[in-house]
PDB file of C-alpha atoms in Angstrom:
ATOM      1  CA  MET A   7     229.475   8.649 118.442  1.00 44.00           C
ATOM      2  CA  PHE A   8     227.959  10.179 115.339  1.00 44.00           C
ATOM      3  CA  ASN A   9     230.736  12.697 114.794  1.00 49.00           C
ATOM      4  CA  ARG A  10     233.336   9.916 114.942  1.00 45.00           C
ATOM      5  CA  HIS A  11     231.513   7.937 112.306  1.00 49.00           C
ATOM      6  CA  SER A  12     229.958  10.517 109.981  1.00 49.00           C
ATOM      7  CA  GLY A  13     232.926  10.735 107.631  1.00 51.00           C
ATOM      8  CA  ILE A  14     233.194   6.956 107.505  1.00 45.00           C
ATOM      9  CA  ILE A  15     229.485   6.630 106.729  1.00 46.00           C
ATOM     10  CA  ALA A  16     229.699   9.059 103.836  1.00 46.00           C
ATOM     11  CA  ALA A  17     232.890   7.532 102.447  1.00 49.00           C
ATOM     12  CA  LEU A  18     231.396   4.048 102.599  1.00 46.00           C
ATOM     13  CA  ALA A  19     228.206   5.195 100.935  1.00 47.00           C
ATOM     14  CA  PHE A  20     230.018   6.892  98.075  1.00 49.00           C
ATOM     15  CA  SER A  21     232.212   3.820  97.530  1.00 49.00           C
ATOM     16  CA  LEU A  22     229.288   1.433  97.155  1.00 46.00           C
ATOM     17  CA  VAL A  23     228.633   2.172  93.501  1.00 44.00           C
ATOM     18  CA  ALA A  24     232.321   2.042  92.650  1.00 45.00           C
ATOM     19  CA  VAL A  25     232.842  -1.478  94.011  1.00 47.00           C
ATOM     20  CA  GLN A  26     229.769  -2.907  92.274  1.00 44.00           C
ATOM     21  CA  PRO A  27     229.120  -3.435  88.563  1.00 45.00           C
ATOM     22  CA  ALA A  28     228.270  -0.215  86.762  1.00 46.00           C
ATOM     23  CA  PHE A  29     224.612  -1.186  86.408  1.00 48.00           C
ATOM     24  CA  ALA A  30     224.126  -1.920  90.117  1.00 80.00           C
ATOM     25  CA  ALA A  31     222.971   0.554  92.744  1.00 91.00           C
ATOM     26  CA  SER A  32     223.316   0.104  96.492  1.00 93.00           C
ATOM     27  CA  GLN A  33     219.603  -0.622  96.890  1.00 95.00           C
ATOM     28  CA  ASP A  34     219.425  -3.314  94.195  1.00 93.00           C
ATOM     29  CA  LYS A  35     220.241  -6.199  96.556  1.00 94.00           C
ATOM     30  CA  TYR A  36     217.118  -5.395  98.592  1.00 94.00           C
ATOM     31  CA  ASP A  37     214.049  -6.364  96.572  1.00 92.00           C
ATOM     32  CA  LEU A  38     211.402  -3.652  96.595  1.00 93.00           C
ATOM     33  CA  PRO A  39     208.073  -4.869  95.149  1.00 93.00           C
ATOM     34  CA  GLU A  40     206.124  -3.188  92.386  1.00 94.00           C
ATOM     35  CA  PRO A  41     204.682  -0.645  91.910  1.00 95.00           C
ATOM     36  CA  PHE A  42     207.046   0.951  94.413  1.00 95.00           C
ATOM     37  CA  LEU A  43     210.203  -0.056  92.554  1.00 97.00           C
ATOM     38  CA  SER A  44     209.000   1.692  89.386  1.00 98.00           C
ATOM     39  CA  MET A  45     208.198   4.835  91.385  1.00 98.00           C
ATOM     40  CA  GLU A  46     211.670   4.754  92.894  1.00 98.00           C
ATOM     41  CA  LYS A  47     213.359   4.333  89.517  1.00 98.00           C
ATOM     42  CA  THR A  48     211.323   7.237  88.153  1.00 98.00           C
ATOM     43  CA  TYR A  49     212.214   9.696  90.911  1.00 98.00           C
ATOM     44  CA  LEU A  50     215.883   8.679  90.830  1.00 98.00           C
ATOM     45  CA  LYS A  51     215.915   9.285  87.069  1.00 98.00           C
ATOM     46  CA  GLU A  52     214.223  12.664  87.543  1.00 97.00           C
ATOM     47  CA  THR A  53     216.509  13.657  90.435  1.00 98.00           C
ATOM     48  CA  PRO A  54     219.781  11.671  90.167  1.00 97.00           C
ATOM     49  CA  ASP A  55     221.411  13.305  93.194  1.00 96.00           C
ATOM     50  CA  LEU A  56     218.947  11.456  95.430  1.00 98.00           C
ATOM     51  CA  GLN A  57     220.999   8.316  94.743  1.00 98.00           C
ATOM     52  CA  LYS A  58     223.689   9.731  97.051  1.00 98.00           C
ATOM     53  CA  VAL A  59     221.089  10.096  99.807  1.00 98.00           C
ATOM     54  CA  MET A  60     219.916   6.531  99.143  1.00 98.00           C
ATOM     55  CA  ASP A  61     223.522   5.281  99.349  1.00 98.00           C
ATOM     56  CA  VAL A  62     224.124   7.019 102.673  1.00 98.00           C
ATOM     57  CA  MET A  63     220.876   5.646 104.103  1.00 98.00           C
ATOM     58  CA  ILE A  64     221.739   2.094 103.084  1.00 98.00           C
ATOM     59  CA  ALA A  65     225.339   2.307 104.317  1.00 97.00           C
ATOM     60  CA  THR A  66     224.096   3.626 107.663  1.00 98.00           C
ATOM     61  CA  GLU A  67     221.419   0.950 108.066  1.00 97.00           C
ATOM     62  CA  GLU A  68     223.942  -1.759 107.169  1.00 97.00           C
ATOM     63  CA  ARG A  69     226.289  -0.479 109.847  1.00 96.00           C
ATOM     64  CA  GLN A  70     223.572  -0.264 112.482  1.00 97.00           C
ATOM     65  CA  VAL A  71     221.985  -3.726 112.334  1.00 94.00           C
ATOM     66  CA  LYS A  72     222.933  -7.252 111.301  1.00 95.00           C
ATOM     67  CA  ASP A  73     220.059  -7.600 108.844  1.00 94.00           C
ATOM     68  CA  PRO A  74     218.840  -4.178 107.677  1.00 94.00           C
ATOM     69  CA  THR A  75     216.491  -5.502 104.997  1.00 94.00           C
ATOM     70  CA  GLN A  76     213.191  -4.469 106.618  1.00 90.00           C
ATOM     71  CA  ASP A  77     214.491  -1.048 107.676  1.00 94.00           C
ATOM     72  CA  ILE A  78     215.801  -0.316 104.178  1.00 96.00           C
ATOM     73  CA  LEU A  79     212.606  -1.501 102.506  1.00 94.00           C
ATOM     74  CA  HIS A  80     210.526   0.582 104.915  1.00 94.00           C
ATOM     75  CA  ASN A  81     212.473   3.737 104.036  1.00 96.00           C
ATOM     76  CA  ARG A  82     212.203   3.078 100.310  1.00 97.00           C
ATOM     77  CA  LEU A  83     208.506   2.220 100.538  1.00 95.00           C
ATOM     78  CA  CYS A  84     207.834   5.463 102.406  1.00 96.00           C
ATOM     79  CA  ALA A  85     209.770   7.463  99.814  1.00 98.00           C
ATOM     80  CA  ALA A  86     207.672   5.879  97.060  1.00 97.00           C
ATOM     81  CA  PHE A  87     204.512   6.918  98.925  1.00 96.00           C
ATOM     82  CA  VAL A  88     205.883  10.459  99.175  1.00 97.00           C
ATOM     83  CA  TYR A  89     206.551  10.484  95.439  1.00 98.00           C
ATOM     84  CA  LYS A  90     202.973   9.383  94.707  1.00 96.00           C
ATOM     85  CA  MET A  91     201.471  11.993  97.036  1.00 95.00           C
ATOM     86  CA  ALA A  92     203.733  14.699  95.628  1.00 96.00           C
ATOM     87  CA  MET A  93     202.733  13.848  92.058  1.00 96.00           C
ATOM     88  CA  ASP A  94     199.042  13.556  92.973  1.00 93.00           C
ATOM     89  CA  GLN A  95     199.115  17.016  94.528  1.00 92.00           C
ATOM     90  CA  LYS A  96     201.406  18.504  91.855  1.00 95.00           C
ATOM     91  CA  MET A  97     204.201  19.478  94.247  1.00 96.00           C
ATOM     92  CA  PRO A  98     206.937  21.545  92.501  1.00 97.00           C
ATOM     93  CA  ALA A  99     210.042  19.553  91.579  1.00 98.00           C
ATOM     94  CA  ALA A 100     212.329  21.458  93.978  1.00 98.00           C
ATOM     95  CA  ASP A 101     210.051  20.721  96.947  1.00 98.00           C
ATOM     96  CA  ARG A 102     209.588  17.135  95.783  1.00 98.00           C
ATOM     97  CA  ARG A 103     213.373  16.628  95.905  1.00 98.00           C
ATOM     98  CA  LEU A 104     213.467  17.794  99.532  1.00 98.00           C
ATOM     99  CA  ALA A 105     210.471  15.663 100.512  1.00 98.00           C
ATOM    100  CA  LEU A 106     212.096  12.577  99.009  1.00 98.00           C
ATOM    101  CA  ALA A 107     215.504  13.229 100.590  1.00 98.00           C
ATOM    102  CA  GLY A 108     213.887  13.690 103.982  1.00 97.00           C
ATOM    103  CA  ASP A 109     211.760  10.606 103.659  1.00 97.00           C
ATOM    104  CA  ILE A 110     214.664   8.374 102.644  1.00 98.00           C
ATOM    105  CA  LEU A 111     216.329   9.463 105.911  1.00 98.00           C
ATOM    106  CA  HIS A 112     213.277   9.799 108.199  1.00 97.00           C
ATOM    107  CA  ASN A 113     214.081   6.683 110.274  1.00 96.00           C
ATOM    108  CA  ILE A 114     217.860   7.005 110.178  1.00 98.00           C
ATOM    109  CA  ALA A 115     218.440   7.199 113.957  1.00 97.00           C
ATOM    110  CA  LYS A 116     215.980   4.520 115.030  1.00 95.00           C
ATOM    111  CA  GLU A 117     218.737   1.899 115.330  1.00 95.00           C
ATOM    112  CA  GLU A 118     221.608   4.279 116.194  1.00 95.00           C
ATOM    113  CA  LYS A 119     222.429   3.026 119.694  1.00 94.00           C
ATOM    114  CA  GLU A 120     223.857   6.242 121.131  1.00 93.00           C
ATOM    115  CA  SER A 121     221.210   8.489 119.549  1.00 96.00           C
ATOM    116  CA  VAL A 122     219.227   8.892 122.754  1.00 98.00           C
ATOM    117  CA  LEU A 123     218.258  12.096 124.501  1.00 98.00           C
ATOM    118  CA  THR A 124     219.549  10.988 127.897  1.00 97.00           C
ATOM    119  CA  ASN A 125     222.959  11.393 126.236  1.00 96.00           C
ATOM    120  CA  PRO A 126     223.960  15.006 127.062  1.00 97.00           C
ATOM    121  CA  GLY A 127     225.737  15.439 123.740  1.00 97.00           C
ATOM    122  CA  GLN A 128     222.717  14.298 121.746  1.00 97.00           C
ATOM    123  CA  LEU A 129     220.398  16.435 123.859  1.00 98.00           C
ATOM    124  CA  SER A 130     222.581  19.480 123.207  1.00 98.00           C
ATOM    125  CA  LYS A 131     222.643  18.854 119.441  1.00 98.00           C
ATOM    126  CA  ALA A 132     218.867  18.451 119.388  1.00 98.00           C
ATOM    127  CA  ARG A 133     218.379  21.599 121.469  1.00 98.00           C
ATOM    128  CA  ASP A 134     220.567  23.580 119.044  1.00 98.00           C
ATOM    129  CA  MET A 135     218.674  22.205 116.033  1.00 99.00           C
ATOM    130  CA  VAL A 136     215.310  23.158 117.522  1.00 99.00           C
ATOM    131  CA  ALA A 137     216.569  26.696 118.220  1.00 98.00           C
ATOM    132  CA  ARG A 138     217.794  26.989 114.619  1.00 98.00           C
ATOM    133  CA  LEU A 139     214.496  25.752 113.235  1.00 99.00           C
ATOM    134  CA  ARG A 140     212.460  28.156 115.359  1.00 98.00           C
ATOM    135  CA  LYS A 141     214.691  31.054 114.306  1.00 98.00           C
ATOM    136  CA  ALA A 142     214.140  30.047 110.653  1.00 98.00           C
ATOM    137  CA  GLY A 143     210.351  30.157 111.141  1.00 98.00           C
ATOM    138  CA  TYR A 144     209.585  26.466 111.608  1.00 98.00           C
ATOM    139  CA  LEU A 145     207.617  24.884 114.480  1.00 98.00           C
ATOM    140  CA  LYS A 146     205.442  27.987 114.890  1.00 97.00           C
ATOM    141  CA  ASN A 147     202.278  25.883 115.259  1.00 96.00           C
ATOM    142  CA  SER A 148     203.786  23.822 118.082  1.00 97.00           C
ATOM    143  CA  PRO A 149     204.532  26.233 120.941  1.00 97.00           C
ATOM    144  CA  ASN A 150     204.822  23.398 123.479  1.00 97.00           C
ATOM    145  CA  PHE A 151     207.419  21.458 121.498  1.00 98.00           C
ATOM    146  CA  TRP A 152     210.688  21.201 123.463  1.00 98.00           C
ATOM    147  CA  ASN A 153     209.253  23.194 126.368  1.00 97.00           C
ATOM    148  CA  ASP A 154     210.222  20.697 129.086  1.00 97.00           C
ATOM    149  CA  GLU A 155     213.586  18.961 128.846  1.00 97.00           C
ATOM    150  CA  SER A 156     212.799  16.820 131.887  1.00 97.00           C
ATOM    151  CA  VAL A 157     210.606  14.772 129.542  1.00 98.00           C
ATOM    152  CA  PHE A 158     213.638  13.935 127.402  1.00 98.00           C
ATOM    153  CA  THR A 159     215.924  13.150 130.324  1.00 96.00           C
ATOM    154  CA  ASN A 160     213.336  10.675 131.659  1.00 98.00           C
ATOM    155  CA  PRO A 161     214.918   7.324 130.621  1.00 98.00           C
ATOM    156  CA  LYS A 162     211.518   5.828 129.806  1.00 98.00           C
ATOM    157  CA  ILE A 163     211.246   8.449 127.063  1.00 98.00           C
ATOM    158  CA  GLY A 164     214.719   9.728 126.258  1.00 98.00           C
ATOM    159  CA  ASP A 165     216.213   6.218 126.003  1.00 98.00           C
ATOM    160  CA  ASN A 166     213.364   4.874 123.873  1.00 97.00           C
ATOM    161  CA  HIS A 167     214.445   5.081 120.219  1.00 97.00           C
ATOM    162  CA  ALA A 168     210.915   4.439 118.952  1.00 94.00           C
ATOM    163  CA  LEU A 169     209.517   7.406 120.889  1.00 97.00           C
ATOM    164  CA  ILE A 170     212.213   9.989 120.139  1.00 98.00           C
ATOM    165  CA  HIS A 171     213.706   8.973 116.765  1.00 97.00           C
ATOM    166  CA  ASN A 172     211.859  11.838 115.089  1.00 98.00           C
ATOM    167  CA  ILE A 173     214.158  14.238 116.967  1.00 98.00           C
ATOM    168  CA  THR A 174     217.426  12.294 116.889  1.00 98.00           C
ATOM    169  CA  GLY A 175     216.666  11.356 113.275  1.00 98.00           C
ATOM    170  CA  ALA A 176     216.283  14.997 112.278  1.00 98.00           C
ATOM    171  CA  VAL A 177     219.681  15.775 113.819  1.00 98.00           C
ATOM    172  CA  MET A 178     221.312  12.818 112.091  1.00 98.00           C
ATOM    173  CA  ALA A 179     219.622  13.492 108.742  1.00 98.00           C
ATOM    174  CA  GLY A 180     220.939  17.051 108.791  1.00 98.00           C
ATOM    175  CA  ASP A 181     224.465  15.856 109.570  1.00 98.00           C
ATOM    176  CA  LEU A 182     224.346  13.263 106.778  1.00 98.00           C
ATOM    177  CA  LEU A 183     223.071  15.750 104.206  1.00 98.00           C
ATOM    178  CA  ARG A 184     225.927  18.099 105.053  1.00 98.00           C
ATOM    179  CA  GLN A 185     228.271  15.175 104.360  1.00 96.00           C
ATOM    180  CA  VAL A 186     226.524  14.351 101.079  1.00 96.00           C
ATOM    181  CA  GLY A 187     226.636  17.972  99.898  1.00 96.00           C
ATOM    182  CA  GLY A 188     224.404  19.722  97.394  1.00 96.00           C
ATOM    183  CA  TYR A 189     221.864  20.927  99.962  1.00 98.00           C
ATOM    184  CA  SER A 190     221.780  24.493 101.255  1.00 98.00           C
ATOM    185  CA  ASP A 191     221.351  25.307 104.941  1.00 98.00           C
ATOM    186  CA  GLY A 192     217.780  26.373 104.217  1.00 98.00           C
ATOM    187  CA  GLU A 193     216.995  23.119 102.396  1.00 98.00           C
ATOM    188  CA  ILE A 194     218.491  21.074 105.218  1.00 99.00           C
ATOM    189  CA  ALA A 195     216.363  22.986 107.731  1.00 98.00           C
ATOM    190  CA  THR A 196     213.244  22.137 105.704  1.00 98.00           C
ATOM    191  CA  ILE A 197     214.197  18.458 105.769  1.00 98.00           C
ATOM    192  CA  GLU A 198     215.054  18.515 109.481  1.00 99.00           C
ATOM    193  CA  ALA A 199     211.661  20.052 110.235  1.00 98.00           C
ATOM    194  CA  ALA A 200     209.890  17.387 108.165  1.00 98.00           C
ATOM    195  CA  VAL A 201     211.700  14.562 109.962  1.00 98.00           C
ATOM    196  CA  VAL A 202     211.089  16.016 113.415  1.00 98.00           C
ATOM    197  CA  GLU A 203     207.377  16.367 112.591  1.00 98.00           C
ATOM    198  CA  HIS A 204     206.822  12.880 111.132  1.00 96.00           C
ATOM    199  CA  SER A 205     205.780  10.891 114.255  1.00 93.00           C
ATOM    200  CA  THR A 206     202.913  13.048 115.522  1.00 90.00           C
ATOM    201  CA  GLY A 207     200.121  10.853 114.123  1.00 86.00           C
ATOM    202  CA  TYR A 208     200.965   7.796 116.212  1.00 92.00           C
ATOM    203  CA  TRP A 209     198.362   8.164 118.942  1.00 93.00           C
ATOM    204  CA  TYR A 210     199.830   5.287 120.964  1.00 92.00           C
ATOM    205  CA  PHE A 211     203.224   7.057 120.993  1.00 95.00           C
ATOM    206  CA  ARG A 212     201.463  10.142 122.369  1.00 95.00           C
ATOM    207  CA  ALA A 213     199.775   8.006 125.028  1.00 93.00           C
ATOM    208  CA  SER A 214     203.107   6.354 125.925  1.00 94.00           C
ATOM    209  CA  ILE A 215     204.761   9.743 126.421  1.00 97.00           C
ATOM    210  CA  ASP A 216     201.962  10.969 128.700  1.00 97.00           C
ATOM    211  CA  LYS A 217     202.044   7.765 130.743  1.00 95.00           C
ATOM    212  CA  ALA A 218     205.829   7.777 131.154  1.00 97.00           C
ATOM    213  CA  ALA A 219     205.909  11.495 132.009  1.00 97.00           C
ATOM    214  CA  GLY A 220     202.963  11.188 134.378  1.00 96.00           C
ATOM    215  CA  LYS A 221     201.060  14.110 132.921  1.00 95.00           C
ATOM    216  CA  LYS A 222     198.550  14.682 130.168  1.00 96.00           C
ATOM    217  CA  GLY A 223     199.790  16.601 127.149  1.00 96.00           C
ATOM    218  CA  ALA A 224     203.479  15.830 127.770  1.00 98.00           C
ATOM    219  CA  TRP A 225     203.575  14.420 124.240  1.00 98.00           C
ATOM    220  CA  GLU A 226     203.399  17.956 122.833  1.00 98.00           C
ATOM    221  CA  THR A 227     206.963  18.447 124.090  1.00 98.00           C
ATOM    222  CA  VAL A 228     208.078  15.567 121.840  1.00 98.00           C
ATOM    223  CA  TYR A 229     205.869  15.682 118.737  1.00 98.00           C
ATOM    224  CA  PRO A 230     205.336  18.923 116.796  1.00 98.00           C
ATOM    225  CA  GLU A 231     202.583  19.223 114.214  1.00 97.00           C
ATOM    226  CA  PRO A 232     203.537  18.951 110.509  1.00 97.00           C
ATOM    227  CA  GLU A 233     203.173  22.440 109.057  1.00 96.00           C
ATOM    228  CA  ASN A 234     203.819  22.292 105.307  1.00 96.00           C
ATOM    229  CA  ASP A 235     203.255  19.774 102.515  1.00 96.00           C
ATOM    230  CA  ILE A 236     206.809  18.418 102.685  1.00 97.00           C
ATOM    231  CA  ALA A 237     206.345  17.593 106.380  1.00 97.00           C
ATOM    232  CA  LYS A 238     202.786  16.330 105.884  1.00 97.00           C
ATOM    233  CA  PHE A 239     203.872  13.963 103.107  1.00 97.00           C
ATOM    234  CA  THR A 240     206.683  12.605 105.302  1.00 96.00           C
ATOM    235  CA  HIS A 241     204.195  12.142 108.144  1.00 96.00           C
ATOM    236  CA  ASP A 242     201.559  10.450 105.996  1.00 96.00           C
ATOM    237  CA  ALA A 243     203.985   8.171 104.147  1.00 95.00           C
ATOM    238  CA  ASP A 244     205.217   6.712 107.423  1.00 94.00           C
ATOM    239  CA  LEU A 245     201.627   6.304 108.608  1.00 93.00           C
ATOM    240  CA  ILE A 246     200.434   4.654 105.377  1.00 92.00           C
ATOM    241  CA  SER A 247     203.399   2.277 105.360  1.00 92.00           C
ATOM    242  CA  GLN A 248     201.901   0.615 108.425  1.00 90.00           C
ATOM    243  CA  PHE A 249     198.771  -0.265 106.418  1.00 88.00           C
ATOM    244  CA  VAL A 250     200.366  -3.128 104.491  1.00 86.00           C
ATOM    245  CA  PRO A 251     198.037  -6.143 104.833  1.00 88.00           C
ATOM    246  CA  GLU A 252     200.949  -8.595 104.986  1.00 88.00           C
ATOM    247  CA  SER A 253     202.294  -6.875 108.111  1.00 89.00           C
ATOM    248  CA  VAL A 254     198.890  -6.627 109.803  1.00 93.00           C
ATOM    249  CA  VAL A 255     196.671  -9.645 109.120  1.00 92.00           C
ATOM    250  CA  PRO A 256     198.573 -12.995 108.982  1.00 92.00           C
ATOM    251  CA  ASP A 257     199.481 -15.015 112.067  1.00 93.00           C
ATOM    252  CA  GLY A 258     202.981 -13.962 113.133  1.00 90.00           C
ATOM    253  CA  SER A 259     202.799 -10.623 111.289  1.00 91.00           C
ATOM    254  CA  LYS A 260     204.409  -7.507 112.719  1.00 91.00           C
ATOM    255  CA  TRP A 261     201.230  -6.011 114.142  1.00 94.00           C
ATOM    256  CA  ARG A 262     199.752  -9.187 115.564  1.00 95.00           C
ATOM    257  CA  GLY A 263     203.127  -9.736 117.200  1.00 94.00           C
ATOM    258  CA  LEU A 264     202.963  -6.243 118.697  1.00 94.00           C
ATOM    259  CA  ALA A 265     199.450  -6.937 119.954  1.00 96.00           C
ATOM    260  CA  LYS A 266     200.885  -9.847 121.943  1.00 96.00           C
ATOM    261  CA  LYS A 267     204.191  -8.402 123.078  1.00 94.00           C
ATOM    262  CA  ARG A 268     203.331  -4.732 123.601  1.00 92.00           C
ATOM    263  CA  TRP A 269     199.633  -4.865 124.476  1.00 94.00           C
ATOM    264  CA  GLY A 270     199.199  -8.306 126.054  1.00 95.00           C
ATOM    265  CA  ALA A 271     196.869 -10.115 123.629  1.00 96.00           C
ATOM    266  CA  LYS A 272     196.420 -13.769 124.632  1.00 96.00           C
ATOM    267  CA  THR A 273     194.341 -15.140 121.744  1.00 96.00           C
ATOM    268  CA  PRO A 274     194.013 -14.509 117.986  1.00 96.00           C
ATOM    269  CA  GLN A 275     190.660 -12.830 118.692  1.00 97.00           C
ATOM    270  CA  GLU A 276     192.312 -10.409 121.126  1.00 97.00           C
ATOM    271  CA  GLU A 277     195.073  -9.751 118.589  1.00 97.00           C
ATOM    272  CA  GLY A 278     192.462  -8.859 115.975  1.00 97.00           C
ATOM    273  CA  HIS A 279     190.534  -6.646 118.413  1.00 98.00           C
ATOM    274  CA  ILE A 280     193.633  -4.695 119.464  1.00 97.00           C
ATOM    275  CA  VAL A 281     195.028  -4.303 115.952  1.00 96.00           C
ATOM    276  CA  TYR A 282     191.619  -3.203 114.632  1.00 96.00           C
ATOM    277  CA  TYR A 283     191.360  -0.512 117.303  1.00 96.00           C
ATOM    278  CA  VAL A 284     194.930   0.704 116.731  1.00 94.00           C
ATOM    279  CA  PHE A 285     194.452   1.003 112.981  1.00 92.00           C
ATOM    280  CA  GLN A 286     190.984   2.493 113.134  1.00 91.00           C
ATOM    281  CA  ARG A 287     192.466   5.372 115.093  1.00 90.00           C
ATOM    282  CA  LEU A 288     195.585   5.574 112.919  1.00 90.00           C
ATOM    283  CA  PHE A 289     193.462   5.997 109.809  1.00 83.00           C
ATOM    284  CA  ASP A 290     192.095   9.283 111.116  1.00 85.00           C
ATOM    285  CA  GLU A 291     195.576  10.769 111.572  1.00 92.00           C
ATOM    286  CA  ALA A 292     196.500  11.250 107.888  1.00 91.00           C
ATOM    287  CA  LYS A 293     197.067  14.947 107.106  1.00 93.00           C
ATOM    288  CA  THR A 294     196.743  15.175 103.306  1.00 93.00           C
ATOM    289  CA  PRO A 295     193.970  14.306 100.815  1.00 91.00           C
ATOM    290  CA  SER A 296     196.238  11.828  99.026  1.00 91.00           C
ATOM    291  CA  GLY A 297     197.371  10.317 102.327  1.00 91.00           C
ATOM    292  CA  LYS A 298     193.783   9.894 103.521  1.00 90.00           C
ATOM    293  CA  GLU A 299     192.840   8.234 100.219  1.00 91.00           C
ATOM    294  CA  MET A 300     195.713   5.733 100.389  1.00 91.00           C
ATOM    295  CA  ALA A 301     195.032   4.985 104.061  1.00 91.00           C
ATOM    296  CA  ARG A 302     191.334   4.407 103.277  1.00 91.00           C
ATOM    297  CA  GLU A 303     192.187   2.086 100.380  1.00 91.00           C
ATOM    298  CA  ARG A 304     194.417  -0.078 102.592  1.00 91.00           C
ATOM    299  CA  TRP A 305     192.070   0.062 105.600  1.00 93.00           C
ATOM    300  CA  ASN A 306     189.288  -1.322 103.408  1.00 92.00           C
ATOM    301  CA  GLN A 307     191.489  -4.381 102.768  1.00 92.00           C
ATOM    302  CA  ILE A 308     192.597  -4.829 106.367  1.00 94.00           C
ATOM    303  CA  ALA A 309     189.372  -4.240 108.319  1.00 95.00           C
ATOM    304  CA  PRO A 310     187.304  -7.170 106.938  1.00 96.00           C
ATOM    305  CA  ALA A 311     190.137  -9.628 107.615  1.00 96.00           C
ATOM    306  CA  LEU A 312     190.485  -8.414 111.214  1.00 97.00           C
ATOM    307  CA  ILE A 313     186.708  -8.613 111.732  1.00 97.00           C
ATOM    308  CA  LYS A 314     186.822 -12.227 110.537  1.00 96.00           C
ATOM    309  CA  LEU A 315     189.746 -12.937 112.880  1.00 96.00           C
ATOM    310  CA  MET A 316     187.635 -11.696 115.791  1.00 97.00           C
ATOM    311  CA  GLY A 317     184.881 -14.173 114.873  1.00 96.00           C
ATOM    312  CA  LEU A 318     182.438 -11.418 113.938  1.00 97.00           C
ATOM    313  CA  LYS A 319     180.237 -11.093 110.868  1.00 95.00           C
ATOM    314  CA  GLU A 320     181.013  -8.960 107.826  1.00 92.00           C
ATOM    315  CA  GLY A 321     179.845  -5.401 108.459  1.00 92.00           C
ATOM    316  CA  ASP A 322     179.945  -5.721 112.262  1.00 96.00           C
ATOM    317  CA  ASP A 323     181.443  -2.854 114.256  1.00 96.00           C
ATOM    318  CA  PRO A 324     183.923  -4.495 116.648  1.00 96.00           C
ATOM    319  CA  ILE A 325     184.133  -1.467 118.934  1.00 95.00           C
ATOM    320  CA  LYS A 326     180.358  -1.286 119.358  1.00 96.00           C
ATOM    321  CA  ILE A 327     180.137  -5.038 119.974  1.00 96.00           C
ATOM    322  CA  LEU A 328     183.337  -5.693 121.964  1.00 96.00           C
ATOM    323  CA  GLY A 329     184.117  -2.221 123.249  1.00 96.00           C
ATOM    324  CA  VAL A 330     187.534  -0.599 123.449  1.00 96.00           C
ATOM    325  CA  PRO A 331     190.268  -3.180 124.171  1.00 96.00           C
ATOM    326  CA  SER A 332     190.887  -3.208 127.919  1.00 93.00           C
ATOM    327  CA  VAL A 333     194.540  -2.216 127.512  1.00 92.00           C
ATOM    328  CA  PHE A 334     193.375   1.110 126.027  1.00 92.00           C
ATOM    329  CA  ALA A 335     190.250   1.614 128.138  1.00 83.00           C
ATOM    330  CA  SER A 336     191.898   3.351 131.094  1.00 67.00           C
TER     331      SER A 336
END
């Protein structure tokens, strides 16, 4: 499917600016809050060719889903986090450009219906990409990555976009960047490696892989460890983006909804208990000093509100008092 559409995607993306007023960019109709909008404007001014990557991302998301607003804002928010981390840690401009391009595209296959690894064509493309990356010196710290293709052909894993979009997304990001132009094969490989390494910190994804595969450690076949700063920033930005209080704390928020639908919470107290446990463990997964600092800052806002939701007192330790939520205890 992707090969049939790749040219159309690129052509549509490049036409977006032309059909709008000269002052408008493709992302302007999706309101990104401050301070993230100012960060985005700064990095696009510093590196104007990233606008083409932004255009392709937006055109792709608009094709994939009826209302792409949240997906587009997530990608832009993550890229802003990458920019902040890169500036905090004084990343060279050339590396910063690659980190930003990769992060804009890190979720690009999550809603691409045919980008599943039970699809033999997609599996073959992913296999070829992994071989290329290993030959180029990437993935050396993850010897078990891609060591058992039966994990990917298991429909509970290979058909689950959330679990495998790091791999299909890396393939698709590479294809899109070749369409955009201006990126060497070596630069594209760096970006592909960063995208394929961005999901490792989600401990509940790791647990889901092991459960579906029926063996401990199966997740290592799916999630390689981030090895360089570009990959670590991509990893941490996605992780930190989950720590937005508005998506965690209020009734009906994304994470309280997941506590009910994915993990079986029946009451607001159970929602708070589950979400607290999930995020307490997520916090420890950040890979960079800047990422850890931003995660800590947001966790300090979220934790007290979740403790209150559970009916506990300020300063209480919910895990000591209530234990591990039963859904995670086995």
